[in-house]
Amino acid sequence: METNKYKLALLFIIAVLVSDLSQAEQSSRKKGYDIALAVDNRNAGFQDSVAKLSMILENSQGRKTVRELEIKVLENIRNGDKSLIKFNFPADIKGTSLLTHPFKNQADGQWLFLPAVNRTKRISSRNKSGAFMGSEFSFEDMTNKNIEDYTYNYISTEACFDYEAKTTAVQCDIIERYPIDKHSGYSKQIMWVDQLDKKIYKIEYYDRKNVLLKVFKAHNFVLYKNRYWRANKVVMHNVQTNKVTSLEYKSIKFTIGLNDRDFHRSALRD
Amino acid sequence: MFTSLSGKNFRTSIRYWKIFIIYITTLGFYTPCLAEDILDNLVFDLASTTRYYINKNGKNQVVNNQFSYGYKGEIKLNTKFDFSQFKDIKFSSQVFYNWNNKDEERRYMDIRKANVYFHKGENKFGFGIDTFFWGASESINLVNVLNQSDISESIDGKVKLGQTFISVSNQFSNGEITFIYLPKFRAINFPQRPSYGLPISNSNLFENNKKDGGYAARALFYVEDYEFAFSYFKGTRRQPILIRSSMSPELLTPFYIQTENLLFDGVYLTENFTLKTEAKIGKELGDGFTAASFGIEYPSYLFSDVIDEVIFIGEYIFDDRKITAETHAQNDIFVGTKFEFGDASQSSLRMLYSYDLDYRGQYAELSYQHRFLDYFRVKAKFVKVLTASSEERRLHALVGEEFVKFSLHYAF
């Protein structure tokens, strides 16, 4: 009789623990999602933007090569922001363009136009993890992802390193996100999000074997139109190969009147 | 000596070139800010070239340009103008010049592009000179019929010469419909090598004395994982039939016939592979014909640490016109691979092998490209016909004409 009592008590404790853990997990997911949603909302309403930037590729021996490019983005609340990236340097790849149409609940559309052969190549979902023009950014990294493309988890809150001020003055929420797309090159990403302005300071990308692959860091944030924070420099460091790609922004303009026609597939050749 | 067209074309091209210079200078003089924009968007690509034929003499035994060198230059300009009344006017130009120390037919200039496109609502209007690409296949693009091929630059017809045109397009969310009028026809310049067994005549023959550029229409659709287009073309066929005419029986004379084509090309992208097809039916010399290609591309990422993407290609082409077909493929299988190295140099390697199921002709091609500095890159190509019987006339013409070519490019 005594034994049965103990068994019942043990079962009760286990049930409570499991229920608590499940509730904690749900709570962590919700908090992670809420932080991601806040980042998304903080950036909403910009309509469109055009940025000119340099892409600096550095190999493991420190040799650098430079590319110049322009990125146009059109806000698209319904299906995810469309983007068109066009290279201006080196001269032999001038006109090379990448058009991205993100979609909710289906694979994103990506097309690469190669002027040397006058052909448009569609990027298959299996090649999303491939290097974008030899950089440490993959085709997947060049997509403005939807919030629904991941599931989230809140991890913790800690002082976050401000790369511009070189201090740890900012409080950041740390969340992890798991891609839903089975063709993603990543098993998970861990993000450091500034609590106040929702700036993303750092992202760690883990490969499919769950080993740290790349670290993204954002520097020199500038506030545009009194609302939109943009990092003037972002750095992607591949910790497995020790190659680095930096994007240094020269200018960003907002609300210049871009429309869907500027992101039509025929715009790749324009 | 083999054709007289080159000199005439050269002079005509020079005239076009002068008009082009005057046009640019005038724009720059009246609008300094436009001139600055033009300078920012000018691209020069200069190259020194060498070509080496494995065999000493051409098949016609007349020429010996086993080793030759030369220069190649290309100027490109793509710029947009926004005037107060007209927005988004795009001007593109591309002028190509080639010089070879041994082959006169490889000394020529071509305006590949000199066009203006502008939008009015959902419609896009264009005129000038342009090169168009239609098709999906890797080996031979049966539906890429609008531009004349540049045989001096490529024997597979992939490199195209500029074509005068007027067009209007209507863009909709999932595609585009375009109507094109092509006012002028231009004949091909045949280089001395690869030779076609006999020297090519200076004069050209035209069916019913017609030499019109023709007109075309194309409806292109993007529907989820499908991309496909229906096209129509009527005009003088760009690729001639080489005949022995009574006027010059010792030479092959290019005979340009009239053609009417209904064309289809499509791509279906699955998660694991890509299916491609091109097809055309039409009428030539009073008879109907059918040609089609089917292909599959399978990408592999097994070696993704070193090679970004390896693509395996398999294609089948048939053309029931046999020897009057536009290409050497009338019942042929192509297999090949493409390697994209995915490094900062964006190196790529392409290998292609074709086998003719009717005549057992075999053809192989290897090409490589690598950029070793921001401004410099190298290109190399090797082409060899392994076997080809005399029945297989187009491929047989290339037997003994295998060559290696190499170019060092400086682009700024």
XYZ file of C-alpha atoms in Angstrom:
682
model
C 0.000 0.000 0.000
C 2.846 2.333 0.981
C 4.651 1.430 -2.268
C 1.613 2.464 -4.349
C 1.516 5.844 -2.598
C 5.152 6.466 -3.451
C 4.561 5.475 -7.047
C 1.598 7.833 -7.358
C 3.597 10.692 -5.797
C 6.483 10.070 -8.180
C 4.165 10.038 -11.203
C 2.554 13.273 -10.020
C 5.953 14.958 -9.665
C 7.025 13.765 -13.134
C 3.739 14.996 -14.644
C 4.173 18.416 -13.019
C 7.780 18.631 -14.196
C 6.916 17.628 -17.765
C 4.030 20.085 -17.800
C 6.317 22.830 -16.466
C 8.983 22.016 -19.023
C 6.437 22.014 -21.830
C 5.041 25.340 -20.623
C 8.572 26.732 -20.362
C 9.303 25.538 -23.903
C 6.112 27.129 -25.206
C 6.924 30.303 -23.346
C 10.470 30.303 -24.787
C 9.123 29.794 -28.323
C 6.609 32.591 -27.894
C 9.178 34.976 -26.491
C 11.597 34.151 -29.303
C 8.855 34.676 -31.882
C 7.780 37.952 -30.261
C 11.334 39.304 -30.437
C 11.608 38.317 -34.113
C 8.221 39.931 -34.759
C 9.366 43.107 -33.043
C 12.449 43.213 -35.306
C 10.162 42.771 -38.303
C 7.731 45.457 -37.168
C 10.520 47.887 -36.356
C 11.547 47.770 -40.009
C 8.041 47.940 -41.496
C 6.872 50.847 -43.612
C 10.113 51.785 -45.404
C 8.403 51.146 -48.796
C 11.579 50.842 -50.856
C 15.301 51.516 -50.740
C 18.359 51.691 -52.974
C 21.848 51.149 -51.570
C 25.258 51.326 -53.155
C 27.958 49.255 -51.533
C 31.328 47.576 -51.836
C 31.751 43.880 -51.298
C 35.241 43.038 -50.059
C 36.280 39.402 -50.286
C 39.237 38.306 -48.195
C 40.748 34.854 -48.435
C 42.444 32.975 -45.608
C 45.827 34.519 -46.557
C 44.359 38.015 -46.296
C 44.308 38.759 -50.050
C 41.452 41.125 -50.837
C 39.316 41.615 -53.936
C 36.594 44.214 -54.329
C 33.206 44.249 -56.004
C 30.815 47.137 -56.359
C 27.095 46.552 -56.295
C 23.682 48.130 -55.903
C 20.815 46.632 -53.941
C 17.195 47.657 -54.528
C 14.536 46.470 -52.103
C 10.754 46.732 -52.405
C 8.718 46.194 -49.272
C 6.160 43.469 -49.776
C 4.181 42.742 -46.625
C 2.125 39.986 -48.232
C 4.969 37.754 -49.425
C 8.288 39.136 -48.191
C 10.460 41.976 -49.501
C 11.635 41.657 -53.107
C 15.235 42.527 -53.896
C 17.397 43.105 -56.957
C 21.178 43.065 -56.637
C 23.234 44.343 -59.544
C 27.048 44.282 -59.900
C 28.947 47.246 -61.319
C 32.544 46.072 -60.772
C 34.685 44.168 -61.835
C 33.958 45.208 -65.396
C 33.633 41.662 -66.728
C 30.727 40.913 -64.397
C 29.075 44.332 -64.650
C 25.352 43.774 -65.157
C 25.270 40.450 -63.319
C 22.024 40.542 -61.331
C 20.264 38.505 -58.676
C 16.507 38.876 -58.327
C 14.789 37.448 -55.260
C 11.064 37.010 -54.721
C 10.473 35.567 -51.245
C 7.306 33.541 -50.760
C 5.492 32.505 -47.644
C 4.898 28.745 -47.303
C 6.822 27.871 -50.492
C 10.377 28.009 -51.826
C 11.632 31.505 -52.640
C 12.204 32.397 -56.274
C 15.758 33.451 -57.190
C 17.115 34.209 -60.645
C 20.668 35.090 -61.620
C 21.296 36.949 -64.891
C 24.746 36.459 -66.430
C 25.372 39.106 -69.119
C 28.450 37.325 -70.500
C 26.224 34.545 -71.835
C 23.043 36.656 -72.042
C 21.176 34.057 -69.983
C 19.062 33.939 -66.867
C 19.708 31.026 -64.533
C 17.151 30.069 -61.956
C 18.664 29.168 -58.579
C 17.277 25.818 -57.523
C 16.200 25.299 -53.945
C 19.056 22.807 -53.526
C 21.603 25.503 -54.390
C 20.408 28.103 -51.878
C 23.399 27.361 -49.679
C 25.803 27.948 -52.588
C 28.231 30.885 -52.503
C 26.824 34.100 -53.942
C 29.403 35.347 -56.478
C 32.246 33.691 -54.601
C 31.485 35.479 -51.336
C 30.866 34.095 -47.838
C 27.214 35.063 -48.266
C 25.056 32.297 -49.689
C 22.068 32.819 -51.995
C 19.970 32.076 -48.909
C 21.676 34.902 -46.985
C 20.784 37.372 -49.740
C 17.044 36.779 -49.232
C 14.895 39.040 -47.071
C 13.347 36.194 -45.127
C 9.803 36.077 -43.781
C 9.186 35.658 -40.094
C 7.264 32.455 -40.922
C 10.406 30.916 -42.470
C 11.717 29.947 -39.020
C 10.671 28.668 -35.626
C 12.171 30.528 -32.671
C 13.478 30.063 -29.152
C 14.429 32.656 -26.600
C 17.761 31.816 -24.963
C 18.793 34.631 -22.643
C 19.498 38.326 -22.253
C 22.991 39.669 -21.889
C 25.104 42.748 -22.496
C 25.826 42.977 -26.171
C 29.019 44.210 -27.730
C 28.609 47.466 -29.616
C 31.179 47.089 -32.391
C 31.050 50.791 -33.211
C 31.584 52.119 -29.690
C 33.631 49.044 -28.793
C 31.714 48.756 -25.546
C 29.160 46.397 -24.077
C 26.641 49.141 -23.378
C 23.709 47.537 -25.181
C 21.368 44.938 -23.689
C 20.579 42.200 -26.207
C 18.061 39.397 -26.329
C 19.563 36.207 -27.678
C 17.240 34.045 -29.699
C 17.782 31.048 -31.895
C 15.861 30.362 -35.077
C 15.445 27.088 -36.967
C 14.792 27.229 -40.732
C 11.654 25.477 -41.938
C 13.072 25.036 -45.464
C 14.649 21.568 -45.583
C 17.129 22.836 -48.210
C 18.541 25.513 -45.943
C 22.293 25.254 -45.516
C 21.882 25.829 -41.785
C 20.597 23.754 -38.889
C 20.068 26.889 -36.796
C 21.047 30.525 -36.342
C 21.623 32.362 -33.069
C 20.864 36.080 -33.134
C 21.786 38.934 -30.834
C 18.992 41.547 -30.945
C 19.282 44.924 -29.272
C 16.373 45.271 -26.800
C 15.777 48.967 -27.436
C 16.070 49.511 -31.194
C 15.810 45.899 -32.373
C 19.085 46.163 -34.248
C 20.657 42.794 -35.097
C 24.251 42.943 -33.883
C 25.382 39.418 -34.512
C 24.222 36.125 -36.024
C 25.924 32.763 -35.648
C 25.169 30.316 -38.455
C 25.441 26.582 -37.725
C 25.901 24.103 -40.579
C 23.785 21.000 -41.085
C 26.039 19.059 -38.732
C 25.208 21.688 -36.088
C 28.783 23.001 -36.077
C 29.447 26.744 -36.094
C 30.011 27.774 -39.732
C 29.829 31.558 -40.030
C 29.548 34.615 -37.824
C 27.808 37.770 -39.045
C 28.548 41.073 -37.291
C 26.996 44.491 -37.947
C 28.904 47.740 -37.411
C 28.293 51.496 -37.590
C 24.514 51.715 -37.343
C 22.921 54.841 -38.810
C 19.329 55.961 -38.262
C 17.462 56.842 -41.459
C 14.178 58.750 -41.644
C 14.177 58.811 -37.862
C 13.048 55.183 -37.790
C 15.137 52.721 -39.797
C 18.469 51.509 -38.481
C 20.932 50.264 -41.049
C 24.446 48.985 -40.411
C 26.967 50.773 -42.600
C 29.223 47.739 -42.488
C 28.450 44.070 -42.110
C 31.018 41.295 -41.926
C 30.518 37.592 -42.571
C 33.350 35.460 -41.222
C 33.503 31.799 -42.197
C 35.136 30.277 -39.133
C 35.719 26.944 -40.896
C 37.703 28.362 -43.840
C 38.751 31.659 -42.238
C 37.500 33.606 -45.281
C 35.767 36.933 -44.704
C 33.328 38.969 -46.786
C 32.470 42.542 -45.805
C 29.713 44.739 -47.185
C 30.422 48.445 -46.800
C 27.527 50.757 -47.578
C 28.258 53.982 -49.430
C 24.737 55.328 -49.612
C 21.168 54.329 -48.840
C 18.099 56.121 -50.156
C 14.565 55.398 -49.047
C 11.161 55.853 -50.722
C 12.352 56.632 -54.210
C 9.206 55.266 -55.867
C 10.194 51.738 -56.903
C 7.369 49.447 -57.950
C 6.741 45.837 -58.989
C 7.892 46.583 -62.527
C 11.404 47.268 -61.187
C 11.408 43.726 -59.775
C 9.875 41.951 -62.762
C 12.005 39.159 -64.168
C 12.663 41.250 -67.264
C 14.309 43.840 -64.948
C 17.259 41.459 -64.563
C 18.438 42.502 -68.026
C 17.649 46.221 -67.645
C 39.594 36.186 -101.087
C 36.890 33.768 -100.055
C 34.219 36.347 -99.457
C 33.959 39.940 -100.482
C 31.359 40.721 -97.869
C 33.825 41.426 -95.129
C 35.191 44.589 -96.729
C 31.751 45.954 -97.427
C 30.514 45.064 -93.958
C 33.601 46.621 -92.457
C 33.027 49.929 -94.212
C 29.346 49.869 -93.269
C 30.277 49.138 -89.691
C 32.763 52.030 -89.677
C 29.953 54.332 -90.778
C 27.743 53.039 -87.940
C 30.658 53.529 -85.548
C 31.110 57.176 -86.605
C 27.418 57.839 -86.128
C 27.689 56.247 -82.709
C 30.667 58.462 -81.707
C 28.887 61.607 -82.932
C 25.771 60.583 -81.060
C 27.629 60.081 -77.786
C 29.701 63.259 -78.199
C 26.601 65.333 -78.913
C 24.857 63.962 -75.850
C 27.925 64.723 -73.741
C 28.327 68.259 -75.148
C 24.789 69.325 -74.419
C 24.457 67.604 -71.095
C 27.706 67.372 -69.090
C 26.028 65.400 -66.298
C 24.937 62.823 -68.846
C 28.498 62.666 -70.145
C 29.710 61.923 -66.623
C 27.076 59.221 -66.276
C 28.132 57.767 -69.619
C 31.793 57.675 -68.564
C 30.875 55.907 -65.326
C 29.012 53.256 -67.256
C 31.548 52.611 -70.000
C 33.237 49.209 -69.889
C 36.242 48.247 -71.976
C 37.267 44.624 -72.420
C 40.544 44.198 -74.292
C 42.089 40.835 -75.060
C 45.096 39.354 -76.762
C 44.224 36.106 -78.483
C 45.993 33.081 -79.911
C 44.563 30.227 -81.926
C 46.357 27.005 -82.826
C 45.029 24.417 -85.303
C 46.420 20.958 -84.634
C 46.635 20.262 -88.394
C 48.801 22.414 -90.587
C 46.557 22.997 -93.585
C 42.868 23.629 -93.777
C 40.861 20.949 -95.471
C 40.613 23.041 -98.610
C 44.444 22.949 -98.767
C 44.520 26.639 -99.646
C 45.233 28.287 -96.346
C 47.798 27.609 -93.679
C 47.126 29.635 -90.586
C 48.010 26.920 -88.111
C 49.129 29.440 -85.518
C 47.711 32.929 -85.379
C 47.483 35.708 -82.878
C 45.320 38.762 -82.621
C 43.487 41.311 -80.539
C 39.930 41.692 -79.490
C 38.196 44.703 -78.022
C 34.733 45.365 -76.751
C 33.185 48.606 -75.511
C 29.940 48.421 -73.577
C 27.694 51.154 -72.319
C 24.489 50.651 -70.374
C 22.938 53.749 -68.945
C 19.570 55.119 -67.965
C 18.223 58.593 -68.510
C 15.345 60.237 -66.680
C 14.055 63.282 -68.498
C 11.198 65.373 -67.207
C 8.711 63.975 -69.702
C 10.139 60.496 -70.196
C 11.298 58.327 -67.342
C 13.419 55.242 -67.335
C 14.886 55.441 -70.810
C 17.628 52.868 -71.173
C 20.410 53.113 -73.726
C 22.705 50.132 -74.350
C 25.560 49.720 -76.725
C 28.181 47.084 -77.332
C 30.762 47.450 -80.071
C 33.030 44.521 -80.843
C 36.269 44.532 -82.839
C 38.498 41.594 -83.710
C 41.816 41.450 -85.536
C 43.727 38.314 -86.494
C 47.142 38.329 -88.145
C 46.415 35.416 -90.501
C 42.711 35.388 -91.269
C 41.217 38.433 -93.007
C 37.695 37.298 -92.253
C 38.545 37.566 -88.592
C 39.277 41.276 -88.963
C 35.932 42.901 -88.460
C 33.817 45.160 -86.340
C 30.262 44.557 -85.215
C 27.775 46.692 -83.338
C 26.199 44.039 -81.168
C 24.018 46.530 -79.336
C 22.976 50.142 -79.868
C 19.428 50.321 -78.617
C 16.956 52.399 -76.679
C 14.199 50.917 -74.522
C 11.581 52.951 -72.691
C 8.435 52.224 -70.710
C 4.976 53.641 -71.117
C 2.695 52.103 -68.520
C 2.976 48.325 -68.746
C 4.345 48.549 -72.277
C 8.003 48.638 -73.185
C 9.159 49.987 -76.533
C 12.543 49.380 -78.095
C 14.491 50.047 -81.273
C 18.050 49.895 -82.563
C 20.425 46.943 -82.652
C 20.353 44.109 -80.139
C 21.190 40.458 -79.590
C 18.332 38.273 -78.389
C 18.578 34.981 -76.573
C 15.766 32.466 -76.852
C 16.128 28.950 -75.557
C 16.821 26.622 -72.677
C 19.290 23.945 -73.839
C 22.987 23.797 -73.045
C 24.315 22.338 -76.310
C 22.383 23.837 -79.231
C 19.555 26.340 -79.030
C 17.163 25.399 -81.819
C 14.805 28.281 -81.037
C 17.444 31.007 -80.888
C 16.715 32.151 -84.427
C 16.629 35.952 -84.551
C 20.321 36.886 -84.697
C 22.899 35.865 -87.213
C 25.605 33.582 -85.747
C 29.162 34.756 -85.566
C 31.070 31.823 -87.061
C 34.362 33.691 -86.664
C 33.914 33.643 -82.897
C 32.171 30.321 -82.327
C 31.431 27.345 -84.521
C 28.453 26.258 -82.400
C 26.442 29.394 -83.219
C 26.355 30.538 -79.587
C 27.914 33.935 -80.260
C 25.465 36.212 -82.032
C 25.837 39.302 -84.178
C 23.779 42.432 -83.654
C 20.370 42.601 -85.352
C 18.364 45.742 -86.137
C 14.880 45.693 -84.619
C 11.803 47.557 -83.457
C 9.843 45.986 -80.608
C 6.949 46.445 -78.283
C 6.417 44.340 -75.172
C 3.655 44.068 -72.655
C 4.698 42.954 -69.201
C 2.282 41.232 -66.867
C 2.928 39.750 -63.462
C 3.779 36.257 -64.742
C 5.357 36.997 -68.059
C 5.787 39.125 -71.096
C 4.510 39.282 -74.681
C 6.787 40.826 -77.302
C 6.371 41.682 -80.968
C 9.524 42.333 -82.977
C 10.073 43.641 -86.481
C 13.542 42.973 -87.926
C 14.004 45.224 -90.958
C 17.378 44.042 -92.225
C 19.029 40.762 -93.035
C 22.782 40.249 -92.894
C 24.761 37.387 -94.351
C 27.506 35.523 -92.493
C 31.224 36.121 -92.924
C 32.897 32.721 -93.206
C 36.405 32.607 -91.737
C 39.156 30.741 -93.599
C 39.285 28.118 -90.897
C 37.550 25.998 -89.860
C 37.019 25.333 -93.543
C 34.034 23.527 -94.986
C 35.949 21.299 -97.365
C 35.847 23.913 -100.091
C 36.349 27.650 -100.036
C 33.114 29.613 -99.623
C 31.963 31.786 -102.500
C 31.975 35.571 -102.267
C 28.423 35.784 -103.516
C 25.255 34.678 -101.782
C 22.063 33.241 -103.221
C 18.636 34.029 -101.796
C 15.415 32.108 -102.268
C 13.143 34.182 -104.543
C 15.707 37.001 -104.122
C 14.219 37.751 -100.727
C 16.527 38.863 -97.946
C 14.289 40.243 -95.233
C 15.028 40.258 -91.535
C 11.474 39.141 -90.828
C 9.165 39.512 -87.890
C 8.665 37.608 -84.672
C 6.495 37.313 -81.604
C 7.170 35.709 -78.242
C 4.939 35.021 -75.251
C 6.944 34.129 -72.155
C 5.326 32.765 -68.991
C 6.563 32.058 -65.478
C 4.199 29.725 -63.641
C 5.506 28.363 -60.347
C 8.211 25.826 -61.274
C 7.643 26.206 -65.015
C 9.117 28.792 -67.341
C 8.056 28.474 -70.948
C 7.593 30.477 -74.123
C 5.735 30.207 -77.417
C 7.360 32.067 -80.287
C 6.850 32.685 -83.973
C 9.333 33.785 -86.593
C 9.055 34.380 -90.321
C 11.871 35.692 -92.510
C 15.155 34.722 -94.117
C 16.805 31.832 -92.299
C 20.009 33.017 -90.654
C 21.974 29.835 -91.332
C 22.497 29.192 -95.071
C 22.624 25.907 -96.925
C 26.021 25.520 -98.623
C 25.538 24.450 -102.240
C 27.602 24.043 -105.418
C 26.102 26.538 -107.795
C 26.580 26.500 -111.576
C 28.059 30.003 -111.361
C 30.981 28.872 -109.211
C 31.121 25.052 -109.099
C 34.557 25.034 -107.474
C 33.200 26.908 -104.470
C 30.436 26.380 -101.945
C 27.816 29.083 -102.231
C 25.715 30.140 -99.241
C 22.030 29.791 -100.139
C 19.694 31.651 -97.796
C 16.160 30.271 -97.769
C 12.890 31.586 -96.392
C 11.632 30.036 -93.179
C 8.512 30.106 -91.044
C 8.844 28.754 -87.509
C 6.545 28.019 -84.607
C 8.736 27.587 -81.549
C 8.447 26.372 -77.980
C 11.015 26.338 -75.195
C 10.522 25.502 -71.569
C 12.230 24.769 -68.283
C 10.789 22.795 -65.383
C 12.711 23.084 -62.155
C 12.276 20.293 -59.627
C 14.026 20.012 -56.292
C 16.617 17.586 -57.640
C 16.989 18.312 -61.354
C 15.955 20.581 -64.197
C 14.121 19.468 -67.332
C 14.551 21.493 -70.503
C 13.015 21.320 -73.924
C 13.081 23.234 -77.183
C 10.943 22.453 -80.211
C 10.129 23.936 -83.540
C 7.935 23.088 -86.451
C 8.009 25.025 -89.657
C 8.080 25.275 -93.374
C 11.088 25.641 -95.665
C 11.465 25.101 -99.421
C 7.815 24.018 -99.585
C 8.190 21.230 -97.008
C 7.309 21.005 -93.372
C 9.921 20.097 -90.769
C 10.230 19.259 -87.092
C 13.163 19.698 -84.734
C 13.281 19.252 -80.983
C 15.597 18.814 -78.048
C 15.050 17.304 -74.613
C 17.477 17.684 -71.778
C 18.071 17.113 -68.119
C 20.467 18.883 -65.775
C 21.356 17.300 -62.473
C 23.319 19.402 -59.979
C 25.566 17.725 -57.444
C 26.942 19.294 -54.276
C 29.049 16.331 -53.152
C 32.253 18.341 -53.438
C 30.826 21.649 -52.234
C 33.895 22.436 -50.118
C 35.967 22.773 -53.308
C 33.498 23.032 -56.172
C 30.407 25.089 -55.590
C 28.299 23.225 -58.102
C 28.818 20.344 -60.517
C 26.071 20.037 -63.106
C 25.660 16.885 -65.189
C 23.920 17.465 -68.491
C 22.233 15.047 -70.875
C 20.477 16.241 -74.039
C 18.983 14.680 -77.151
C 18.370 16.639 -80.364
C 16.682 15.591 -83.551
C 16.001 17.496 -86.723
C 14.241 15.838 -89.644
C 15.731 18.288 -92.162
C 18.943 16.208 -92.129
C 21.598 17.974 -94.245
C 19.536 21.135 -94.702
C 19.273 21.565 -90.921
C 20.687 24.645 -89.257
C 23.030 22.663 -87.027
C 25.030 19.447 -87.197
C 22.671 17.729 -84.740
C 19.931 15.727 -86.464
C 19.808 12.673 -84.196
C 22.413 13.385 -81.556
C 23.029 12.800 -77.874
C 24.982 15.350 -75.840
C 26.482 14.653 -72.440
C 28.515 17.089 -70.436
C 29.397 18.663 -67.146
C 29.773 22.205 -65.871
C 31.876 22.999 -62.823
C 31.332 26.256 -60.982
C 34.176 26.594 -58.532
C 32.379 29.181 -56.391
C 35.559 30.987 -55.430
C 36.298 34.696 -55.601
C 37.765 34.127 -59.087
C 34.517 32.516 -60.208
C 36.372 29.895 -62.190
C 34.337 27.593 -64.360
C 35.033 24.525 -66.461
C 32.732 23.101 -69.125
C 33.048 19.792 -70.944
C 30.720 18.619 -73.682
C 30.650 15.470 -75.818
C 28.190 14.672 -78.578
C 27.420 11.410 -80.375
C 25.418 11.093 -83.560
C 23.132 8.072 -83.406
C 22.748 7.889 -87.202
C 26.327 8.323 -88.403
C 28.341 7.761 -85.212
C 30.004 11.160 -85.469
C 31.649 12.352 -82.257
C 32.526 15.837 -81.141
C 34.169 17.131 -77.937
C 34.629 20.557 -76.442
C 36.430 21.777 -73.343
C 36.386 25.360 -72.076
C 37.777 27.051 -68.987
C 37.611 30.534 -67.504
C 39.423 32.011 -64.513
C 39.863 35.532 -63.121
C 43.176 35.978 -61.362
C 42.919 39.696 -60.575
C 40.019 42.147 -60.515
C 40.981 43.349 -63.986
C 42.478 40.232 -65.605
C 41.016 36.910 -66.607
C 41.919 34.061 -68.938
C 39.763 31.958 -71.235
C 40.744 28.750 -72.995
C 38.872 26.453 -75.356
C 39.645 23.184 -77.129
C 37.413 21.785 -79.856
C 37.845 18.443 -81.620
C 35.729 16.354 -83.971
C 36.670 12.806 -83.060
C 34.955 11.087 -85.962
C 32.501 12.151 -88.660
C 31.542 10.418 -91.876
C 31.060 12.309 -95.133
C 27.289 11.748 -94.843
C 27.310 13.944 -91.791
C 28.160 17.026 -93.793
C 28.218 19.784 -91.196
C 30.316 17.847 -88.697
C 32.476 16.327 -91.429
C 33.373 19.867 -92.473
C 35.072 20.301 -89.097
C 37.158 17.107 -89.251
C 40.841 17.964 -89.104
C 40.004 21.480 -87.950
C 40.458 20.885 -84.229
C 41.902 23.880 -82.472
C 42.909 25.378 -79.159
C 42.286 29.035 -78.468
C 43.455 31.111 -75.585
C 42.751 34.712 -74.631
C 44.000 37.001 -71.906
C 41.461 39.692 -71.037
C 41.867 43.062 -69.387
C 38.534 44.665 -68.475
C 38.053 48.074 -66.870
